CSV table of N, CA and C in Angstrom, one decimal:
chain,number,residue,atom,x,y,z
S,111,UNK,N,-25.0,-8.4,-29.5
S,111,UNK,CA,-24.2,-8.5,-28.2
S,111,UNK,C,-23.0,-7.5,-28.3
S,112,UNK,N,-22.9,-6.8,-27.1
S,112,UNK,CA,-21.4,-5.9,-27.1
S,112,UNK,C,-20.3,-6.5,-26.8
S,113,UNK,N,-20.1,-7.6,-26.0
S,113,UNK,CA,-19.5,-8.4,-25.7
S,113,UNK,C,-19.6,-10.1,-25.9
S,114,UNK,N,-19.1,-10.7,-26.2
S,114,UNK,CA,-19.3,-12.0,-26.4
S,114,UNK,C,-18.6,-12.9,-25.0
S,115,UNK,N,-18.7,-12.7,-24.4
S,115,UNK,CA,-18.2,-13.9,-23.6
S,115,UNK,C,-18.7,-13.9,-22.2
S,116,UNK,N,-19.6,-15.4,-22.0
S,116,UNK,CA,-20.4,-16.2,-20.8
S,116,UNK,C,-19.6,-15.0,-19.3
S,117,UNK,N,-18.4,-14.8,-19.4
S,117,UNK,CA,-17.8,-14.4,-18.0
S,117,UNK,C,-18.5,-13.1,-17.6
S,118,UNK,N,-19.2,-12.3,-18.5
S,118,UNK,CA,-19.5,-11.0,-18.0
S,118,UNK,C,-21.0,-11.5,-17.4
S,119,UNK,N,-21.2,-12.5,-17.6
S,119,UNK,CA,-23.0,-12.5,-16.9
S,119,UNK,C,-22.0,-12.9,-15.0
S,120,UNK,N,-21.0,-12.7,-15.1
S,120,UNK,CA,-21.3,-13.5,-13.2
S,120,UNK,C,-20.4,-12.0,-12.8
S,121,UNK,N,-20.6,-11.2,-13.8
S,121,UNK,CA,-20.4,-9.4,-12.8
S,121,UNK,C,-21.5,-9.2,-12.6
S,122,UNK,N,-21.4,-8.0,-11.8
S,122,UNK,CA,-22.5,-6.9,-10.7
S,122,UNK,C,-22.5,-6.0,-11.8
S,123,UNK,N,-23.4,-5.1,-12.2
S,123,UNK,CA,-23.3,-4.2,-12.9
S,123,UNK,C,-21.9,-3.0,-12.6
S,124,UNK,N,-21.6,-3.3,-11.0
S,124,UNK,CA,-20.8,-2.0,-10.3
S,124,UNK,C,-19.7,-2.5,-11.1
S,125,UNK,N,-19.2,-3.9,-11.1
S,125,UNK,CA,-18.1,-4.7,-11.5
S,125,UNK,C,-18.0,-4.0,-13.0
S,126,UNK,N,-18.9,-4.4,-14.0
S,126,UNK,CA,-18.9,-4.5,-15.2
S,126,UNK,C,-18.3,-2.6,-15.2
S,127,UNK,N,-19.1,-1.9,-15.1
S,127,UNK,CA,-19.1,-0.9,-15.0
S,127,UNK,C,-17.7,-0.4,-14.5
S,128,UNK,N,-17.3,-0.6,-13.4
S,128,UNK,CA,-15.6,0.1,-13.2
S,128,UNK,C,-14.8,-0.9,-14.2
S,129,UNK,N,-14.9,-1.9,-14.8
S,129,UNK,CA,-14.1,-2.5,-15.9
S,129,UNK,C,-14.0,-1.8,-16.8
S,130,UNK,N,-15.3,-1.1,-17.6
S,130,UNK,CA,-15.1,-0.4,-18.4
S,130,UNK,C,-15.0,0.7,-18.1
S,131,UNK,N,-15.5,1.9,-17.3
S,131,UNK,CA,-14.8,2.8,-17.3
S,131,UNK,C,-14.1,3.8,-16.6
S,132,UNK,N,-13.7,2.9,-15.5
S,132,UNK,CA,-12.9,3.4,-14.6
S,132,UNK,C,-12.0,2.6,-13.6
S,133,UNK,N,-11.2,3.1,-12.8
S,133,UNK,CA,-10.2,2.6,-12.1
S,133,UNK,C,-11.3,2.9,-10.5
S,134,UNK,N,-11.2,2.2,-9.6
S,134,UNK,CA,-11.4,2.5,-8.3
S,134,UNK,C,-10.6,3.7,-7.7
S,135,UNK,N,-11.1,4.4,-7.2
S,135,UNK,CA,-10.3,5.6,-6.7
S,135,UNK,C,-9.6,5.5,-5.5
S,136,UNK,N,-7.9,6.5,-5.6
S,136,UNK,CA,-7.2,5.9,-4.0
S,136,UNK,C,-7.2,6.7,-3.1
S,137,UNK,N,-7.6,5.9,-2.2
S,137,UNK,CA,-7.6,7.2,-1.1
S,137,UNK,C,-6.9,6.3,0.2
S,138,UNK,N,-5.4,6.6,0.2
S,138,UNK,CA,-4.4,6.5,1.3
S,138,UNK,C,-5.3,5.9,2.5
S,139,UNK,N,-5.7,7.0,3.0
S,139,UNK,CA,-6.7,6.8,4.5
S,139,UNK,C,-7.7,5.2,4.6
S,140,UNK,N,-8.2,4.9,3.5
S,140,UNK,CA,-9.1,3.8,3.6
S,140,UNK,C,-8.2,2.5,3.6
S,141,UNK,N,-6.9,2.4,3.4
S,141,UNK,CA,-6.1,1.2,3.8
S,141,UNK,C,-5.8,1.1,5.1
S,142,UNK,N,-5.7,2.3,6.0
S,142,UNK,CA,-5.7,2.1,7.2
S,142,UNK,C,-7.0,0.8,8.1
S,143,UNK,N,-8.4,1.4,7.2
S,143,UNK,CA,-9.6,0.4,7.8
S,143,UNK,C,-9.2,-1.2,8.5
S,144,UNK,N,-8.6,-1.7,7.7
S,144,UNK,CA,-7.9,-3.3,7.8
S,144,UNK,C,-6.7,-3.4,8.3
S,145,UNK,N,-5.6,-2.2,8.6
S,145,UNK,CA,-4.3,-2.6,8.8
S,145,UNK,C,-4.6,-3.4,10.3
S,146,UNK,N,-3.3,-4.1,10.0
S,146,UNK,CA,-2.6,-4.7,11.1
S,146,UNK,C,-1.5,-4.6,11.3
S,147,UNK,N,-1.0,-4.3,12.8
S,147,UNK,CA,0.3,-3.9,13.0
S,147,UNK,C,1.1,-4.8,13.9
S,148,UNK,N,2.4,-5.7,13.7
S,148,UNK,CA,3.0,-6.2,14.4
S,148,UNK,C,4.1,-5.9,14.8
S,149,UNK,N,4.3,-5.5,16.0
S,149,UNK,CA,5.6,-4.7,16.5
S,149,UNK,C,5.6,-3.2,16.5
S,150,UNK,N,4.2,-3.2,16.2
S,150,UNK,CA,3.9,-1.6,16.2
S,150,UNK,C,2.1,-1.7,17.3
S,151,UNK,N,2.0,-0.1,17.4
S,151,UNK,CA,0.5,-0.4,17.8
S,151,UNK,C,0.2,0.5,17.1
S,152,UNK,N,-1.0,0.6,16.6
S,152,UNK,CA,-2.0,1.6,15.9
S,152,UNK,C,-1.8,2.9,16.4
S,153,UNK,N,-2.4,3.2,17.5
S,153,UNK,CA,-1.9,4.6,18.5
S,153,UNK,C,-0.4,5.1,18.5
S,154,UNK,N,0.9,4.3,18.0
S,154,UNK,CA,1.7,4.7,18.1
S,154,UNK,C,2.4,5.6,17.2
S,155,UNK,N,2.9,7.5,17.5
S,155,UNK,CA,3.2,8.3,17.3
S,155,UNK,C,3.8,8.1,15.7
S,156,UNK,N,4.7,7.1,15.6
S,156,UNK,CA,5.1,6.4,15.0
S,156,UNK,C,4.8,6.3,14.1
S,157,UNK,N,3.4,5.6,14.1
S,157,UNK,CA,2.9,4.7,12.9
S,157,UNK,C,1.3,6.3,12.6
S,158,UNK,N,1.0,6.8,13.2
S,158,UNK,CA,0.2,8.1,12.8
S,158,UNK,C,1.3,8.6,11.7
S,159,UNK,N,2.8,9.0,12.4
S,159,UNK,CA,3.6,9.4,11.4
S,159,UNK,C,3.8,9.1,9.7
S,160,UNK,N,3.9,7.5,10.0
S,160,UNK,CA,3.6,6.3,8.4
S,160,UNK,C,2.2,7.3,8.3
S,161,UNK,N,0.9,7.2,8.7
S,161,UNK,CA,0.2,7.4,7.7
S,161,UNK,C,0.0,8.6,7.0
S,162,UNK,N,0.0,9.7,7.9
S,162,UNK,CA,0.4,11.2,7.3
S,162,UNK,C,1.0,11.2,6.5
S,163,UNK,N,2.5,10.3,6.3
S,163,UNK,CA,2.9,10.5,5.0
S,163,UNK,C,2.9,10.1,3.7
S,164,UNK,N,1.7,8.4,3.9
S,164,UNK,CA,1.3,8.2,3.1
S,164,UNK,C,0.0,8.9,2.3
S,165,UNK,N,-0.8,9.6,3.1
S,165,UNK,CA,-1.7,10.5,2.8
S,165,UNK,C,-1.2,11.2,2.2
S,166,UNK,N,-0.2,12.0,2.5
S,166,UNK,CA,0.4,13.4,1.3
S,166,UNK,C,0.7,12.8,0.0
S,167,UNK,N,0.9,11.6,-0.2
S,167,UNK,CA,1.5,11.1,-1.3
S,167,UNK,C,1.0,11.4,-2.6
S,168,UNK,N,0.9,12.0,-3.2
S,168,UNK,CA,0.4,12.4,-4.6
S,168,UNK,C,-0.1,11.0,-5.4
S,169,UNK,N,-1.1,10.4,-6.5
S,169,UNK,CA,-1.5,9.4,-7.0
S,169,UNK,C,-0.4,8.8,-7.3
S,170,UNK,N,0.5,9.1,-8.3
S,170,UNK,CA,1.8,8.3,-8.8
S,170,UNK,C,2.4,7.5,-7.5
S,171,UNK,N,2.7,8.5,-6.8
S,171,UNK,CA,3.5,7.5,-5.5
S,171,UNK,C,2.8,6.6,-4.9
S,172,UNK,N,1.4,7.1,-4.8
S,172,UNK,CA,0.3,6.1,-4.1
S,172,UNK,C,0.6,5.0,-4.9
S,173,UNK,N,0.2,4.6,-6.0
S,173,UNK,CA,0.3,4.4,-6.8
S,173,UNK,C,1.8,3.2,-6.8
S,174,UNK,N,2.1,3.5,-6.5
S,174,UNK,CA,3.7,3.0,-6.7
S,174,UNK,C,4.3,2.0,-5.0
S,175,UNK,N,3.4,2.7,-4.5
S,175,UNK,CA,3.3,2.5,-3.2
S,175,UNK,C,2.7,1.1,-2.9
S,176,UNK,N,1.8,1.0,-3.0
S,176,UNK,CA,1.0,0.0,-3.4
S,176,UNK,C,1.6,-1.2,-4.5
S,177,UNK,N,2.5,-0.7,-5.2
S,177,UNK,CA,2.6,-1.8,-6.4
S,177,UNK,C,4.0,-2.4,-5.2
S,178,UNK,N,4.4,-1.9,-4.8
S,178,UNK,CA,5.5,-2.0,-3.5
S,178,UNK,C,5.0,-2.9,-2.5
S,179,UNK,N,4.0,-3.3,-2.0
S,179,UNK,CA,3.7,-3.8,-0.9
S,179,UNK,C,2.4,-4.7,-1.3
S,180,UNK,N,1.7,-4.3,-2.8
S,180,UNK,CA,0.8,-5.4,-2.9
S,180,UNK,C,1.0,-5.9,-4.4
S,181,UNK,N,1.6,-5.8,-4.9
S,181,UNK,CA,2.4,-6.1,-6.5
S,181,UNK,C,1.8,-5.9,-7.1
S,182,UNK,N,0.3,-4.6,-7.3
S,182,UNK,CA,-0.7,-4.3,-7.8
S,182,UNK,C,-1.0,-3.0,-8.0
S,183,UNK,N,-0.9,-2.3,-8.6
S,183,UNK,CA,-0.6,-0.3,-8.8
S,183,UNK,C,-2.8,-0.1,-8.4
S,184,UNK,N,-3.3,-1.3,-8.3
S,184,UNK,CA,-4.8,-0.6,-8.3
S,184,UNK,C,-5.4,-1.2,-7.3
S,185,UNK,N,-6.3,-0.8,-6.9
S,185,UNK,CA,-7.4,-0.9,-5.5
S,185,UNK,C,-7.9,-2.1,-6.4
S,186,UNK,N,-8.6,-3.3,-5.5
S,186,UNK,CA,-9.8,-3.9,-5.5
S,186,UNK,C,-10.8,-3.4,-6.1
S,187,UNK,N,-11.9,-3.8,-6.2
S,187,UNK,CA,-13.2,-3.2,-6.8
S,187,UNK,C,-13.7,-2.3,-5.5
S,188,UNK,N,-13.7,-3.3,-4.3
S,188,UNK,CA,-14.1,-2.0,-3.0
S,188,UNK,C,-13.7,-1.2,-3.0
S,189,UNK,N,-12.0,-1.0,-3.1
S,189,UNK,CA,-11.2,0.2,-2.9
S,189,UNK,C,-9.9,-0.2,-1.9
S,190,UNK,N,-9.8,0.7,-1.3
S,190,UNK,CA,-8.0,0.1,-0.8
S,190,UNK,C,-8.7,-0.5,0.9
S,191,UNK,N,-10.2,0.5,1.4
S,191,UNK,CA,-10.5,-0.5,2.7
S,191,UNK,C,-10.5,-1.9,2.4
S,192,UNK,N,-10.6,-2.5,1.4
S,192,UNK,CA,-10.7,-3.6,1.2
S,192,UNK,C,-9.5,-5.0,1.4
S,193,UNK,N,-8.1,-4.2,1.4
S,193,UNK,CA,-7.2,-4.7,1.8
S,193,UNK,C,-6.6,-4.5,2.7
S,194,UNK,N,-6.1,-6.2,3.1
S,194,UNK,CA,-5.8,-6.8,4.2
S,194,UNK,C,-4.3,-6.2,4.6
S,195,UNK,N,-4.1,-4.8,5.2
S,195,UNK,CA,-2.7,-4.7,4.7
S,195,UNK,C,-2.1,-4.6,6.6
S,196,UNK,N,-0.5,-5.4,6.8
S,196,UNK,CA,0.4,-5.5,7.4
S,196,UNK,C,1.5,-4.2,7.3
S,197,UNK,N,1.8,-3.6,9.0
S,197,UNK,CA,2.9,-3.1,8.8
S,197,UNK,C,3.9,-3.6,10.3
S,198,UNK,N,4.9,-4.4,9.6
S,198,UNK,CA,5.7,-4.9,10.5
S,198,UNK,C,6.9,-4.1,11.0
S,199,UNK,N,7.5,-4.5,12.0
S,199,UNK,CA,8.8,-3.4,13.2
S,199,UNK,C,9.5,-4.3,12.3
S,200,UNK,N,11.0,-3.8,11.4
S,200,UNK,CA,11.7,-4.4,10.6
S,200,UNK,C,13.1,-3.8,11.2
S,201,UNK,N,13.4,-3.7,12.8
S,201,UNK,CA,14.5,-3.2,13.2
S,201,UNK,C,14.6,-1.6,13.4
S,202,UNK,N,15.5,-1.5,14.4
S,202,UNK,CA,15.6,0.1,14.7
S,202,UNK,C,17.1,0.8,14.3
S,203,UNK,N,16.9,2.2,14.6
S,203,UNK,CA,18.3,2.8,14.3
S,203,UNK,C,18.8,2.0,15.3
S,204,UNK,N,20.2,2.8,15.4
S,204,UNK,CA,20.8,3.1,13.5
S,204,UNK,C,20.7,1.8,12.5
S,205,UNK,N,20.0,2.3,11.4
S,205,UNK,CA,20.2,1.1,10.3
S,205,UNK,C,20.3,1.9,9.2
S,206,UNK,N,20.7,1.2,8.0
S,206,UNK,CA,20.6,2.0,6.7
S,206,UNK,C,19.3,1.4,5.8
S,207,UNK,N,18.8,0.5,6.2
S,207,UNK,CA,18.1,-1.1,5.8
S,207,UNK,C,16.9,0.3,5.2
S,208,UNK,N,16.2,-0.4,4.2
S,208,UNK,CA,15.1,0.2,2.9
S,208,UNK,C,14.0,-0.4,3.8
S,209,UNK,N,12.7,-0.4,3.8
S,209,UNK,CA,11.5,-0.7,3.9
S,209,UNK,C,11.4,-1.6,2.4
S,210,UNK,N,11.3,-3.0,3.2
S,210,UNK,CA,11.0,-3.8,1.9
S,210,UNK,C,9.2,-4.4,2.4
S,211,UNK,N,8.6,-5.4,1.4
S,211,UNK,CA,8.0,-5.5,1.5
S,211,UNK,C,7.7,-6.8,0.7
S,212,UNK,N,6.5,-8.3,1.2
S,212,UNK,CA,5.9,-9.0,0.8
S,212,UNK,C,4.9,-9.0,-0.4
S,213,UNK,N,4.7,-9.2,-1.2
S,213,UNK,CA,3.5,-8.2,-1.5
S,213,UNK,C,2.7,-10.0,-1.5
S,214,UNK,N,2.9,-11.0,-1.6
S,214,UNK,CA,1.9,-12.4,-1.5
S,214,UNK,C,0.8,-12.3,0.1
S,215,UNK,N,1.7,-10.9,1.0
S,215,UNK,CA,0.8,-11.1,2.1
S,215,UNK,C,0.4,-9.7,2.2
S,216,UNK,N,0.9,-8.6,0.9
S,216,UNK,CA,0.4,-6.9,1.6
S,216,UNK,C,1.1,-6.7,3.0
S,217,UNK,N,2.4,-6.9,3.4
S,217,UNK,CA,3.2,-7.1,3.9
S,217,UNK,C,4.0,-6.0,4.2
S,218,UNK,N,4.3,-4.4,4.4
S,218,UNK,CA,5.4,-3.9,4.4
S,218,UNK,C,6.1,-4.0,5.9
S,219,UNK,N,7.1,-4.4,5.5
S,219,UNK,CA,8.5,-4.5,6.6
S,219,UNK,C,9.0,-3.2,7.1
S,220,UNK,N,8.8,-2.3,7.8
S,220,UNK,CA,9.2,-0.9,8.0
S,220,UNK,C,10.2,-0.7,9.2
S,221,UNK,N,11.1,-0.4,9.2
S,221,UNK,CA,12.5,-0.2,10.6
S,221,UNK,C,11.8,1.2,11.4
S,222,UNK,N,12.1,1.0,12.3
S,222,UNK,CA,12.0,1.9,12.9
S,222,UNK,C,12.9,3.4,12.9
S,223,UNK,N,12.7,4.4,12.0
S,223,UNK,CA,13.5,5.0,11.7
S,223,UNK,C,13.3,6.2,12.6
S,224,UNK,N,14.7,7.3,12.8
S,224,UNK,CA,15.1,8.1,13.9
S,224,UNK,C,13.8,8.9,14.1
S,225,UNK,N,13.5,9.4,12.8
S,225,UNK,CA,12.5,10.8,12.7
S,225,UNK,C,11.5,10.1,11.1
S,226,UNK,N,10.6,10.8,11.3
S,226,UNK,CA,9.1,11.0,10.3
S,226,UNK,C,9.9,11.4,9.2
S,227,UNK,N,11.1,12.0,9.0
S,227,UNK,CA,11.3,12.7,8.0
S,227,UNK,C,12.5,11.6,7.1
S,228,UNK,N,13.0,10.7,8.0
S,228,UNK,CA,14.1,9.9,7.6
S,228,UNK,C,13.2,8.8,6.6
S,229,UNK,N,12.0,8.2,7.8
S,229,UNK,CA,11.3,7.4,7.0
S,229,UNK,C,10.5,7.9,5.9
S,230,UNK,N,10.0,9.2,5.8
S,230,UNK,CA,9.6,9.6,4.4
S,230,UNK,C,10.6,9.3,3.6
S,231,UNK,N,12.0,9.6,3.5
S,231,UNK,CA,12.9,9.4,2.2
S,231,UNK,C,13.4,7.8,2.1
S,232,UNK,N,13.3,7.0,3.1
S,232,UNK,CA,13.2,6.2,2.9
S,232,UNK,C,11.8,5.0,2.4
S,233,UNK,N,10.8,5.7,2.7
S,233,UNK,CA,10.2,5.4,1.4
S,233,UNK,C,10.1,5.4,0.4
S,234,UNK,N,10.1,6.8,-0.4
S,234,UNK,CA,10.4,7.3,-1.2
S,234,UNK,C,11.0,6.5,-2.2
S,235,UNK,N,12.1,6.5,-1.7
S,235,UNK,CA,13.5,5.5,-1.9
S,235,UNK,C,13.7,4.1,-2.4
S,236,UNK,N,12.6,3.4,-1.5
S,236,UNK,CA,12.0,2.5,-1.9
S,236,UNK,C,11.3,2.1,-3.0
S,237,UNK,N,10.8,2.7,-3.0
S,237,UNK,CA,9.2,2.6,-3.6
S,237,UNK,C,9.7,2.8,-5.8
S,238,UNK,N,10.5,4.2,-5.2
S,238,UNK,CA,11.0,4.8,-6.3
S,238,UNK,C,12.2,3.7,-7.3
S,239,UNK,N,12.6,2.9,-6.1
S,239,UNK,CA,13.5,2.2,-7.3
S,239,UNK,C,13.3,0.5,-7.0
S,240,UNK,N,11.8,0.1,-6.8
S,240,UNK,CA,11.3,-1.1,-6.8
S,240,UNK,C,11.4,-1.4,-8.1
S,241,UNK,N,11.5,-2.8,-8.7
S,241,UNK,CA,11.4,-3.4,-9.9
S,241,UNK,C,10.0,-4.3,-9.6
S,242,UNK,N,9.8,-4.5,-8.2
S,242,UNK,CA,8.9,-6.3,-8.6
S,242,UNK,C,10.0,-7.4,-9.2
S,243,UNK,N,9.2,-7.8,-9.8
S,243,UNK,CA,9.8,-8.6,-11.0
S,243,UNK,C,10.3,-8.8,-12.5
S,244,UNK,N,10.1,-6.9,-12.3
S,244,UNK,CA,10.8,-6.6,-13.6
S,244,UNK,C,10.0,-7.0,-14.7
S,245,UNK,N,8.5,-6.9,-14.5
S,245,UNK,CA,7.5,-7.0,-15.6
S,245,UNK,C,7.1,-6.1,-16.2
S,246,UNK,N,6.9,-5.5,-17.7
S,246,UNK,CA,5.9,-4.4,-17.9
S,246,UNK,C,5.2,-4.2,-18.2
């Protein structure tokens, strides 16, 4: 046996297989599939804005982005369509207020900020100096 233990007979081979040797791959775009927007609408200028710039985001930030809003730096075994993710109206200018986030619900809290370019650095910002809970 290569493994000894009863738990690997109730994986899928796909399962067993991205365990060992790989990560699910991220692709920004496929978290959109499930989002839900409250205080926002999908069509709004706004929230196309959020995703464009989570698209640009290079892996690390994706990456970081995610550990921000789902306390988890990795996709599901589906991939990121797979999650249930929330983007709530967290107040409008003028504020100084950070995009925080739930991560027990995949939850981000986003203010309504002046321009695309404010809310890029304020993500950024976010994301970049999240702790969680200070685990490593």
């Amino acid at each position: 046996k290569v493994v000894d233990s009863a738990l690997w007979s109730f994986l899928t081979a796909e399962e067993a297989h991205l365990i060992i040797c790989c990560e699910v791959a991220l692709d920004a775009s496929e978290l959109r599939h499930l989002a839900h927007y409250e205080g926002y609408d999908k069509d709004d200028p706004y929230i196309q804005d959020f995703w464009k710039i989570l698209e640009s985001f290079d892996i690390d930030h994706l990456k970081k982005f995610l550990a921000f809003t789902t306390g988890t730096d990795r996709a599901p075994l589906g991939g990121l369509k797979d999650v249930r993710f929330i983007v709530q109206k967290h107040g409008v200018e003028p504020t100084n207020r950070l995009p925080t986030a739930q991560t027990c619900f995949n939850l981000l809290l986003l203010p309504r900020y002046e321009s695309a370019k404010k809310m890029e650095q304020c993500l950024l910002l976010a994301i970049e100096n999240s702790e969680g809970f200070g685990l490593q």
